[in-house]
Short mmCIF file of C-alpha atoms in Angstrom, two decimals:
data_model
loop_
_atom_site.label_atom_id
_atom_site.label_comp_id
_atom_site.label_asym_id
_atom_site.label_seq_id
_atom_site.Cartn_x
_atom_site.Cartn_y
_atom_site.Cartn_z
CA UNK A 1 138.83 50.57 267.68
CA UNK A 2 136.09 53.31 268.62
CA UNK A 3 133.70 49.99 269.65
CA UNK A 4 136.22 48.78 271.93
CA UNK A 5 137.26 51.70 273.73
CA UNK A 6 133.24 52.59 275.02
CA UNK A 7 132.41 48.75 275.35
CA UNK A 8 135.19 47.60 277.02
CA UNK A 9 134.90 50.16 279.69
CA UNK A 10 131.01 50.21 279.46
CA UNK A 11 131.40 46.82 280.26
CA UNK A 12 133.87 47.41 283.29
CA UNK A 13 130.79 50.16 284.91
CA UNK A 14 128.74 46.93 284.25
CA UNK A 15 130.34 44.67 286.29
CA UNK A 16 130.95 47.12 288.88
CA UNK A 17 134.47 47.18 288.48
CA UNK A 18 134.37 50.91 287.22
CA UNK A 19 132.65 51.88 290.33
CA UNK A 20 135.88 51.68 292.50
CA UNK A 21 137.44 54.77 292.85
CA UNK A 22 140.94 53.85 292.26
CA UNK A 23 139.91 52.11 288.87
CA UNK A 24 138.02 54.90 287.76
CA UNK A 25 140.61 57.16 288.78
CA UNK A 26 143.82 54.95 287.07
CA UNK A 27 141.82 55.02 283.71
CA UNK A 28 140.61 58.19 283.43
CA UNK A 29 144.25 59.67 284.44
CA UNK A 30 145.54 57.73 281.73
CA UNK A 31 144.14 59.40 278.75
CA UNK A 32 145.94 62.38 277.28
CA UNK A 33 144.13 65.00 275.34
CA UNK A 34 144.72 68.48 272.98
CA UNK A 35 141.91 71.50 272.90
CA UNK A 36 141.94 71.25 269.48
CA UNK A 37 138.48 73.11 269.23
CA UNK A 38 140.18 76.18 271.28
CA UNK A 39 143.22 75.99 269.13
CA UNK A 40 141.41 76.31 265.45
CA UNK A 41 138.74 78.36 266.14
CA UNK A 42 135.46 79.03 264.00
CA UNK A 43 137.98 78.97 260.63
CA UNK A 44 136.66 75.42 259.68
CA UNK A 45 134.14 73.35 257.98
CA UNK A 46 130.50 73.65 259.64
CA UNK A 47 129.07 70.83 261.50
CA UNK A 48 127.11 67.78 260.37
CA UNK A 49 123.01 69.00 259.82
CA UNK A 50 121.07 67.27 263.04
CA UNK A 51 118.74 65.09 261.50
CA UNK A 52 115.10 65.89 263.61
CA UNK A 53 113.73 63.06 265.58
CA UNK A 54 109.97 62.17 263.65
CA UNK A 55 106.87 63.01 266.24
CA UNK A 56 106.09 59.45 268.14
CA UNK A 57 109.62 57.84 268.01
CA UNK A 58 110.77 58.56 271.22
CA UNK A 59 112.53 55.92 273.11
CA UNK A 60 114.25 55.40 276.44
CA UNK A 61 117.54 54.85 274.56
CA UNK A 62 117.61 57.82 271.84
CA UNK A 63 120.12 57.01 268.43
CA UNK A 64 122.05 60.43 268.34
CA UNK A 65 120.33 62.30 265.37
CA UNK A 66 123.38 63.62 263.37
CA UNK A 67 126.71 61.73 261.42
CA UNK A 68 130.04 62.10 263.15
CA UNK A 69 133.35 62.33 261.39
CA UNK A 70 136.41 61.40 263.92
CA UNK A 71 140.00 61.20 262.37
CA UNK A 72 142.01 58.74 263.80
CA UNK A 73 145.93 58.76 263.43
CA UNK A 74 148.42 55.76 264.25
CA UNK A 75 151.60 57.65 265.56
CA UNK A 76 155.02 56.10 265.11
CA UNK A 77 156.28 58.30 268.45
CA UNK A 78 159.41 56.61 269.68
CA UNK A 79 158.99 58.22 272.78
CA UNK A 80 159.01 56.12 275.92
CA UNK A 81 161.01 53.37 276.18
CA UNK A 82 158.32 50.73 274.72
CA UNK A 83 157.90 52.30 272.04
CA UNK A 84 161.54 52.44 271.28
CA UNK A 85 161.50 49.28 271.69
CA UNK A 86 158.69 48.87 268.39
CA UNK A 87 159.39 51.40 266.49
CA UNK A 88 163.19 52.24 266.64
CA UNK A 89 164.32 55.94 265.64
CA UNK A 90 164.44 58.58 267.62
CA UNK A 91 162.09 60.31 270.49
CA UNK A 92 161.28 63.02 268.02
CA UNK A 93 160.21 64.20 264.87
CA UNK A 94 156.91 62.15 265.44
CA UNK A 95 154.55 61.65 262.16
CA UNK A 96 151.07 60.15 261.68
CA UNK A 97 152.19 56.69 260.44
CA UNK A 98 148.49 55.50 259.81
CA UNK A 99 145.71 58.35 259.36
CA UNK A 100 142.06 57.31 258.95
CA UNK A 101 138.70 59.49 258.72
CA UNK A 102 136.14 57.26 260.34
CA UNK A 103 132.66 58.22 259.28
CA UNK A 104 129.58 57.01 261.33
CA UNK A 105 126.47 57.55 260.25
CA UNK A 106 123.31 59.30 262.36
CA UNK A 107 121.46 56.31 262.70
CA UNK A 108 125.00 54.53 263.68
CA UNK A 109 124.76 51.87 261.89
CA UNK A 110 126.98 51.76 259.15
CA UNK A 111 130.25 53.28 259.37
CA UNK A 112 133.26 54.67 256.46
CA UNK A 113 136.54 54.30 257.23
CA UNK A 114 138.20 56.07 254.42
CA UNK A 115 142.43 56.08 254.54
CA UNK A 116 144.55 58.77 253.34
CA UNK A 117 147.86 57.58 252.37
CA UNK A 118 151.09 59.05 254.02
CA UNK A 119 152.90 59.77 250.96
CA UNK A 120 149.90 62.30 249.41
CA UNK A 121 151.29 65.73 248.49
CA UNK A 122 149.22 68.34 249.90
CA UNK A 123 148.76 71.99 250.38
CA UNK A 124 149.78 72.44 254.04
CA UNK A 125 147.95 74.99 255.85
CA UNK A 126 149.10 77.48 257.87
CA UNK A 127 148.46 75.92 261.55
CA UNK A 128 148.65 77.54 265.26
CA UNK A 129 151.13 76.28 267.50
CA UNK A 130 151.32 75.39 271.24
CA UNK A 131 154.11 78.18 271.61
CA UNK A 132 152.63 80.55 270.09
CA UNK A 133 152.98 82.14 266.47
CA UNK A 134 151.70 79.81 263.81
CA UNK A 135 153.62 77.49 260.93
CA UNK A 136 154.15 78.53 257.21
CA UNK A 137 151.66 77.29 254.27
CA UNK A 138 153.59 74.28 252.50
CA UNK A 139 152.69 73.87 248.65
CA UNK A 140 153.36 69.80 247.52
CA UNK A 141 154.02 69.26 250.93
CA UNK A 142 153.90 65.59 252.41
CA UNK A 143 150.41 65.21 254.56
CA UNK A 144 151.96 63.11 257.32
CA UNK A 145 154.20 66.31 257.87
CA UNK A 146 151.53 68.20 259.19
CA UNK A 147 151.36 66.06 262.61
CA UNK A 148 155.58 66.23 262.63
CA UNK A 149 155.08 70.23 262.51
CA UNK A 150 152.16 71.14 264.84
CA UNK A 151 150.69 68.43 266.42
CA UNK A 152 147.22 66.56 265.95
CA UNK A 153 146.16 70.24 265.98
CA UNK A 154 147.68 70.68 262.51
CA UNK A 155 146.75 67.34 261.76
CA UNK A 156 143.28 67.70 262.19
CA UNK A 157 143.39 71.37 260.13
CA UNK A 158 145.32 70.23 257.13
CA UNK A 159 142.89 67.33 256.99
CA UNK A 160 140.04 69.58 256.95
CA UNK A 161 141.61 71.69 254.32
CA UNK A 162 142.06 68.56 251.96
CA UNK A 163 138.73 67.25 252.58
CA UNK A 164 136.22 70.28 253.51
CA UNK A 165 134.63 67.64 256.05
CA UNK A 166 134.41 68.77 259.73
CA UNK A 167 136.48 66.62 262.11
CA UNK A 168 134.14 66.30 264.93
CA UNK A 169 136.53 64.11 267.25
CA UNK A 170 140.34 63.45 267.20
CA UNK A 171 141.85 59.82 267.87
CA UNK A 172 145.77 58.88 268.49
CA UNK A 173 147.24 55.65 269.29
CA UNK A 174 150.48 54.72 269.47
CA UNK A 175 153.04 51.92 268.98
CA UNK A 176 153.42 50.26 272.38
CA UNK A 177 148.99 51.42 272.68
CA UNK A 178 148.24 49.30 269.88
CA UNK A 179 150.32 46.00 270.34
CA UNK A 180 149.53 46.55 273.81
CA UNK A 181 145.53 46.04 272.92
CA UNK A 182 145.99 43.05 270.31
CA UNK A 183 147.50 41.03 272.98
CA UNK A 184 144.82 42.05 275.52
CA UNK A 185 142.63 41.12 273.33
CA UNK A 186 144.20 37.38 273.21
CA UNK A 187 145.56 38.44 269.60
CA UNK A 188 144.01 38.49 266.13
CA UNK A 189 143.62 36.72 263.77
CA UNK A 190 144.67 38.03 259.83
CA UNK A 191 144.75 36.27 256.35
CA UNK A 192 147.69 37.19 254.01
CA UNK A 193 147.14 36.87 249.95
CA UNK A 194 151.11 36.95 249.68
CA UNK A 195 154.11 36.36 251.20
CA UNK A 196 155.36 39.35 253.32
CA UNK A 197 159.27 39.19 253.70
CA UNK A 198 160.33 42.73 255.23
CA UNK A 199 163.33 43.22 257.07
CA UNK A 200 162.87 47.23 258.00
CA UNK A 201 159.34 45.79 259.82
CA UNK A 202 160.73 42.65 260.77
CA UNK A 203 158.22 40.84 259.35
CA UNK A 204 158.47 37.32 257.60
CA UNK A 205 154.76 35.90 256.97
CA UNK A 206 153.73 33.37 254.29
CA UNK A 207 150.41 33.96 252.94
CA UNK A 208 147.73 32.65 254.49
CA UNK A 209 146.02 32.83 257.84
CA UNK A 210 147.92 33.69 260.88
CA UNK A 211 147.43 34.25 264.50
CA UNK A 212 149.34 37.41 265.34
CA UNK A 213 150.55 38.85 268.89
CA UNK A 214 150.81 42.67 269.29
CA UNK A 215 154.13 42.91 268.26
CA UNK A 216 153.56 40.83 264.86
CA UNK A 217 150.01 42.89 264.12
CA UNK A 218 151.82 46.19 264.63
CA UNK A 219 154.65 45.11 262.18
CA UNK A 220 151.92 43.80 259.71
CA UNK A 221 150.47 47.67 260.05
CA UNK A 222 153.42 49.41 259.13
CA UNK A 223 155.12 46.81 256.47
CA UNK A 224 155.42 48.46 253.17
CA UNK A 225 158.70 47.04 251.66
CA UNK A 226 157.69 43.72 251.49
CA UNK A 227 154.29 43.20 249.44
CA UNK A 228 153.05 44.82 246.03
CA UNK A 229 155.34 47.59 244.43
CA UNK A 230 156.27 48.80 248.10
CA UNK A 231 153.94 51.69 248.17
CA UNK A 232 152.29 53.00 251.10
CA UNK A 233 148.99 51.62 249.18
CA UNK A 234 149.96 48.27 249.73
CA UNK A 235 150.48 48.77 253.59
CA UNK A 236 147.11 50.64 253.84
CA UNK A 237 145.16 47.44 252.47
CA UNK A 238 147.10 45.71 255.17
CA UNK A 239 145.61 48.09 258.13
CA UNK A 240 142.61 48.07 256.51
CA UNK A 241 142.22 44.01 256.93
CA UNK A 242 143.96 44.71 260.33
CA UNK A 243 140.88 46.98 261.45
CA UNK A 244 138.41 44.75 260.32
CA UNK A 245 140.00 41.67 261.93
CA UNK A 246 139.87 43.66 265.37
CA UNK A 247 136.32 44.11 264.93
CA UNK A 248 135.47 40.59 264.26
CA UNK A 249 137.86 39.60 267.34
CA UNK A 250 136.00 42.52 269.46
CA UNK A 251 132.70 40.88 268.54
CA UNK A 252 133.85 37.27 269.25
CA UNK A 253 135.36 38.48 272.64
CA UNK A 254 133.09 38.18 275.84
CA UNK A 255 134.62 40.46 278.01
CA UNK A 256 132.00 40.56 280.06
CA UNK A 257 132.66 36.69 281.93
CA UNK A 258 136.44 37.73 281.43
CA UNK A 259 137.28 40.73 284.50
CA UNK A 260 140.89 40.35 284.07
CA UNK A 261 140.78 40.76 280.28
CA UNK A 262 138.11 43.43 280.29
CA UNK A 263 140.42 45.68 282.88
CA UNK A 264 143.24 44.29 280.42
CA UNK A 265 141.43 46.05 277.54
CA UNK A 266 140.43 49.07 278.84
CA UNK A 267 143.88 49.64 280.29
CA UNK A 268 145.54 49.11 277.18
CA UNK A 269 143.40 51.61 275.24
CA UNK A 270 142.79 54.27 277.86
CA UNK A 271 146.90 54.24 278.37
CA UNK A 272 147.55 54.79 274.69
CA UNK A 273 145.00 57.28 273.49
CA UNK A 274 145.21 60.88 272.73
CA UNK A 275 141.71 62.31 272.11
CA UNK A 276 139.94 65.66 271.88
CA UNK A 277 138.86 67.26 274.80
CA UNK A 278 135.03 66.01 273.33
CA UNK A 279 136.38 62.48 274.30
CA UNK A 280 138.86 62.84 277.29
CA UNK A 281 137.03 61.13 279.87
CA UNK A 282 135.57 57.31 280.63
CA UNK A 283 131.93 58.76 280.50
CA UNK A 284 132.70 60.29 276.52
CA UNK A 285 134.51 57.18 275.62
CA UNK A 286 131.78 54.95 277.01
CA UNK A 287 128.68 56.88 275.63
CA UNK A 288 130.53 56.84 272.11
CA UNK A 289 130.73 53.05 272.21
CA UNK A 290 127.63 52.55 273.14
CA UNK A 291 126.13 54.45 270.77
CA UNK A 292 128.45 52.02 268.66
CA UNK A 293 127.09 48.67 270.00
CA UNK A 294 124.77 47.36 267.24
CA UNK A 295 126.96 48.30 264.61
CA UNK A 296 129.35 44.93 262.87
CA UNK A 297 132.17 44.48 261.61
CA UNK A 298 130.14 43.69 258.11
CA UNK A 299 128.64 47.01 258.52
CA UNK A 300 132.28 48.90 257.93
CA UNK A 301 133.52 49.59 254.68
CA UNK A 302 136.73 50.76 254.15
CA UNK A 303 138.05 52.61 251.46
CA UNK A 304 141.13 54.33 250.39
CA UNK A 305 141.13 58.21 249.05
CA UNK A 306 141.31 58.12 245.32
CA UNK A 307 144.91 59.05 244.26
CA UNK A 308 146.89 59.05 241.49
CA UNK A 309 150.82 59.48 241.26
CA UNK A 310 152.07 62.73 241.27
CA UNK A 311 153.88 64.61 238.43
CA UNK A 312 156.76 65.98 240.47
CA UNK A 313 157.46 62.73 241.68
CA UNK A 314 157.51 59.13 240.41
CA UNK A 315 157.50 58.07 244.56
CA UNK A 316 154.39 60.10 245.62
CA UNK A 317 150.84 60.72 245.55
CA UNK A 318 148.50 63.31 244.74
CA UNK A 319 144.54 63.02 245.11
CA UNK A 320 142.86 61.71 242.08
CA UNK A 321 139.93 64.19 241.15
CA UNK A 322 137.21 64.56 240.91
CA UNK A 323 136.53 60.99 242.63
CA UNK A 324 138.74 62.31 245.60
CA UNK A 325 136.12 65.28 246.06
CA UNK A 326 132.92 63.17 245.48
CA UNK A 327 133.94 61.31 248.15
CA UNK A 328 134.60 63.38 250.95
CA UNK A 329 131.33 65.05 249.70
CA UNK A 330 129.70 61.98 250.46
CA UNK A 331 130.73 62.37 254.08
CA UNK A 332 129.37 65.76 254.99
#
């Protein structure tokens, strides 16, 4: 995901598309972004060390010299009428339907993609809000509430409570965002280990390999009901083989003989995206995927925070320790 958003419009300033003002103009309008630095303050989790640059290894093309943590959330918003149309419900109450901590390493490349599952009960902090005033600390409450209540803002703090691990960047994409970039993409391509029969999602796959549009991958994302024990575990292996097959399909994708695709991409991810205000701009998105470039989809590991179910409740999740802590320890 954080490939394709610099390349694709790396590659658009390469073919000289990006130089037209209008372009330029449409896709930088399009993406949306929250101070969240302004809005938390100095009340969080110091930075990643800068790793110094050894005497004699300078080159024209510099690696950045320190890790970067970004946490990237999958919304189910309804609002808007596609999205409506994808995800049903209402316009409100918003949650964080898919919430990943993506971990890139100084040299960039490797990467850890680590996914927190919806359902984990968590200390809620207390978090500031647009309007002013600030929300109440929740005990054993649900994390994807902390997005419903205040925003990526709270998002971003209660994940940094639960983790100690400083969120340098902040990531959103939404329903419509995310079907929207499959098919630009010409689709992608996912293998099954079971049949997937889901009527909330609307999904009906036999196992195997399949060839899925936008709408299809986005149902695969959020299915649940219909594979394993019905857990949101399940559902996260599914994104998790979802991410991985966009990567591959990134790779195998040369958008740069393909103008009408490569504006195709860049529109459907610069429309969709809610970032910091580190990333809210075609030059920020750009330089991060470039920094991004040499790193495969081999070179991605994905993991899930170690959790075990919770004693208050049969139907949730708490984190499992201390492997949950070792982990996220791993990351600073």
């Amino acid at each position: 995901m954080l490939k394709a958003v610099g390349l694709g419009l790396a590659g658009l300033l390469v073919l000289g598309i990006g130089t037209a003002g209008w372009v330029y103009w449409h896709l930088n309008a399009n993406i949306k972004s929250v101070d969240i630095n302004s809005a938390l303050g100095d009340d969080r989790p110091a930075k990643a060390v800068t790793t110094p640059t050894p005497s004699g290894t300078a080159s024209a093309t510099p690696l950045p010299t320190e890790a970067v943590n970004i946490l990237v959330l999958g919304s189910d918003s309804r609002s808007g009428k596609e999205n409506k149309a994808l995800g049903g419900g209402s316009s409100t109450g918003a949650r964080s339907d898919t919430a990943m901590v993506v971990h890139i390493d100084a040299g960039r490349t490797t990467a850890t993609i680590v996914s927190i599952p919806r359902d984990t009960l968590v200390t809620r902090p207390s978090c500031p809000l647009s309007s002013g005033g600030s929300t109440s600390v929740a005990y054993g409450a649900m994390f994807n509430s902390a997005y419903s209540v205040g925003g990526p803002v709270c998002a971003v703090k209660t994940v940094e409570s639960i983790t100690d691990v400083r969120m340098d960047h902040y990531i959103e994409i939404d329903f419509s965002g995310f079907a929207k970039l499959v098919d630009a993409l010409g689709g992608v391509t996912v293998t099954t280990d079971e049949d997937i029969d889901d009527d909330d999602s609307h999904l009906h796959l036999k196992a195997g390999t399949h060839h899925l549009d936008g709408k299809t991958a986005l149902a695969l994302a959020r299915t649940r009901h219909g594979i394993g024990d019905g857990s949101d575990l399940g559902r996260i292996g599914l994104q998790q083989k979802l991410v991985k097959a966009l990567l591959e399909q990134i790779s195998s994708t040369n958008l740069l003989t393909n103008p009408t695709k490569l504006y195709s991409v860049a529109d459907a991810l610069t429309g969709s995206l809610t970032t910091d205000t580190g990333l809210d701009s075609l030059t920020e998105l750009i330089s991060l995927g470039e920094s991004l470039k040499g790193l495969a989809a081999d070179d991605v590991k994905t993991v899930t925070m170690p959790v075990v179910t919770a004693p208050s409740d049969p139907n949730r999740v708490v984190a499992e320790e201390p492997a949950a802590s070792k982990l996220w320890k791993s990351l600073r």
